[in-house]
Amino acid sequence: MSAKRLQQLVEALSRSARHFNKSEVECLIKLFDTLVTTSGDRFGAVGFDRNMFRDTLHRAFGMTDDMVMDRDCFEVYDLNGDGYISREEMFQMLKNSLLKQPSEEDPDEGIKDLVDIALKKMDYDHDGKLSFADFEKAVRDDNLLLEAFGPCLPDIKGSLAFEKKTFKENRKL
């Protein structure tokens, strides 16, 4: 890959990369280019799958799956981006998780109970909201809590669509 092409890719991808700085994006592009060059036909048939990406993040940056997933899920749930998942945010994410019965006086009471249960289980510093430290500890203690407030990780169909779109955009550059 030429130096000019590398710089174009770094500039384009750095604008949308939320978790990597420019030098890290450049490192990932170089690793990707090396992988494509050395894998030849195998890459064309298999693609840069999730396992290869995880392995690359681990070798190059010392990042583990837990670090990536915990932070990403937390940011999905932190609706206002203030660094905490508040009661109100939990309520918004959980409000469609229960069926409302026509005979209920307050249909939101069940959702409030779910929020209380989540806080009891996950709020280790007892401040009435979840910090990243609270969320991370809760998920490490019980990994089923990773998606406690709803889906935050892409399904395989979404992942494949993203990879296809990204590949097409990068070929244009």
Coordinates of C-alpha atoms in Angstrom, one line a residue:
M1 CA 0.0 0.0 0.0
S2 CA 1.4 3.4 -0.9
A3 CA 2.0 6.1 1.7
K4 CA -0.5 8.4 0.0
R5 CA -3.2 5.6 0.1
L6 CA -2.4 4.9 3.7
Q7 CA -2.8 8.5 4.7
Q8 CA -6.1 8.8 2.8
L9 CA -7.4 5.7 4.7
V10 CA -6.2 7.0 8.0
E11 CA -7.8 10.3 7.5
A12 CA -11.1 8.8 6.4
L13 CA -11.4 6.2 9.1
S14 CA -10.1 8.5 11.9
R15 CA -13.1 10.7 11.5
S16 CA -15.5 8.0 12.5
A17 CA -13.3 5.9 14.9
R18 CA -14.5 6.8 18.4
H19 CA -12.2 4.4 20.3
F20 CA -8.9 4.8 18.4
N21 CA -6.6 7.7 17.8
K22 CA -4.9 8.3 14.4
S23 CA -1.8 6.3 15.1
E24 CA -3.9 3.4 16.3
V25 CA -6.0 3.6 13.2
E26 CA -2.9 3.6 11.1
C27 CA -1.6 0.6 13.0
L28 CA -4.8 -1.3 12.3
I29 CA -4.7 -0.5 8.6
K30 CA -1.1 -1.7 8.4
L31 CA -2.0 -4.9 10.2
F32 CA -5.0 -5.4 7.9
D33 CA -2.9 -4.8 4.8
T34 CA -0.3 -7.3 6.1
L35 CA -3.0 -9.8 6.8
V36 CA -4.5 -9.4 3.3
T37 CA -1.1 -9.6 1.6
T38 CA 0.0 -12.7 3.5
S39 CA -3.3 -14.6 3.4
G40 CA -3.9 -14.3 -0.3
D41 CA -6.9 -16.4 -1.5
R42 CA -7.8 -17.5 2.0
F43 CA -8.7 -13.9 2.9
G44 CA -11.0 -13.6 -0.1
A45 CA -12.8 -16.7 0.9
V46 CA -13.0 -16.2 4.7
G47 CA -12.9 -12.4 5.3
F48 CA -11.6 -10.5 8.2
D49 CA -13.8 -12.2 10.7
R50 CA -14.5 -11.3 14.4
N51 CA -11.9 -13.7 15.7
M52 CA -9.2 -12.2 13.5
F53 CA -10.2 -8.8 14.7
R54 CA -10.2 -9.7 18.4
D55 CA -6.8 -11.4 18.0
T56 CA -5.4 -8.3 16.3
L57 CA -6.7 -6.0 19.0
H58 CA -5.2 -8.2 21.7
R59 CA -1.8 -8.5 20.0
A60 CA -1.4 -4.9 18.9
F61 CA -3.2 -3.1 21.8
G62 CA -3.5 -5.6 24.7
M63 CA -7.3 -5.2 24.5
T64 CA -9.4 -8.1 25.6
D65 CA -13.0 -9.0 24.5
D66 CA -14.3 -7.9 27.9
M67 CA -12.7 -4.5 27.6
V68 CA -14.2 -3.8 24.2
M69 CA -17.6 -5.2 24.9
D70 CA -18.1 -3.8 28.4
R71 CA -17.2 -0.2 27.3
D72 CA -19.2 -0.4 24.1
C73 CA -22.3 -1.7 25.8
F74 CA -22.0 0.8 28.6
E75 CA -21.9 3.6 26.0
V76 CA -25.0 2.2 24.2
Y77 CA -26.9 2.3 27.5
D78 CA -25.6 5.7 28.6
L79 CA -28.2 7.5 26.5
N80 CA -27.2 11.1 27.3
G81 CA -23.4 10.4 27.3
D82 CA -22.8 11.7 30.8
G83 CA -20.8 8.7 32.0
Y84 CA -23.6 7.2 34.0
I85 CA -26.7 5.0 33.4
S86 CA -29.4 6.8 35.4
R87 CA -32.7 5.5 36.6
E88 CA -34.5 7.4 33.9
E89 CA -32.2 5.9 31.2
M90 CA -32.9 2.4 32.6
F91 CA -36.6 3.1 32.6
Q92 CA -36.5 4.2 28.9
M93 CA -34.6 1.1 27.9
L94 CA -36.8 -1.3 29.9
K95 CA -40.2 0.3 29.3
N96 CA -41.1 -2.1 26.4
S97 CA -39.9 -5.2 28.1
L98 CA -43.1 -6.1 30.0
L99 CA -46.6 -6.7 28.7
K100 CA -49.0 -4.2 30.2
Q101 CA -52.2 -5.6 31.6
P102 CA -55.4 -3.6 31.1
S103 CA -56.4 -4.0 34.7
E104 CA -53.2 -2.5 36.1
E105 CA -53.6 0.9 37.9
D106 CA -50.0 2.0 37.1
P107 CA -48.6 0.1 34.1
D108 CA -45.2 1.6 34.8
E109 CA -44.9 0.1 38.3
G110 CA -43.4 -3.1 36.9
I111 CA -40.8 -1.2 35.0
K112 CA -39.9 0.7 38.1
D113 CA -39.5 -2.6 39.9
L114 CA -37.1 -3.8 37.2
V115 CA -35.0 -0.7 37.5
D116 CA -34.9 -1.2 41.3
I117 CA -33.8 -4.8 40.8
A118 CA -31.1 -3.7 38.3
L119 CA -29.7 -1.1 40.7
K120 CA -29.7 -3.5 43.6
K121 CA -27.8 -6.0 41.6
M122 CA -25.4 -3.6 39.8
D123 CA -25.0 -0.3 41.8
Y124 CA -22.0 -1.2 43.9
D125 CA -21.3 2.3 45.2
H126 CA -25.0 2.8 46.0
D127 CA -25.3 6.3 44.4
G128 CA -28.5 5.5 42.5
K129 CA -26.9 5.3 39.1
L130 CA -24.4 3.1 37.3
S131 CA -20.9 4.3 36.6
F132 CA -18.7 2.3 34.2
A133 CA -16.9 0.8 37.2
D134 CA -20.3 -0.4 38.6
F135 CA -21.3 -1.8 35.2
E136 CA -17.9 -3.5 34.6
K137 CA -17.9 -5.2 38.0
A138 CA -21.5 -6.4 37.6
V139 CA -20.7 -7.9 34.2
R140 CA -17.6 -9.5 35.4
D141 CA -19.5 -11.1 38.3
D142 CA -22.4 -12.2 36.0
N143 CA -21.7 -11.9 32.2
L144 CA -25.4 -12.3 31.5
L145 CA -25.8 -8.7 32.7
L146 CA -23.9 -7.4 29.7
E147 CA -27.1 -6.8 27.8
A148 CA -29.3 -6.2 30.9
F149 CA -31.1 -3.2 29.4
G150 CA -31.6 -4.6 25.9
P151 CA -29.5 -5.7 23.0
C152 CA -26.4 -3.6 22.4
L153 CA -24.2 -6.0 20.4
P154 CA -24.8 -6.5 16.7
D155 CA -26.3 -9.7 15.5
I156 CA -24.5 -11.7 12.7
K157 CA -26.7 -10.2 10.0
G158 CA -25.9 -6.6 11.1
S159 CA -22.2 -7.4 11.4
L160 CA -22.0 -8.9 7.9
A161 CA -23.9 -5.9 6.4
F162 CA -21.4 -3.5 8.2
E163 CA -18.4 -5.4 6.9
K164 CA -19.7 -5.4 3.3
K165 CA -20.5 -1.7 3.5
T166 CA -17.1 -0.8 5.0
F167 CA -15.3 -3.0 2.4
K168 CA -17.1 -1.2 -0.5
E169 CA -16.4 2.3 1.0
N170 CA -12.7 1.5 1.4
R171 CA -12.4 0.2 -2.2
K172 CA -13.6 3.6 -3.4
L173 CA -10.8 5.4 -1.6

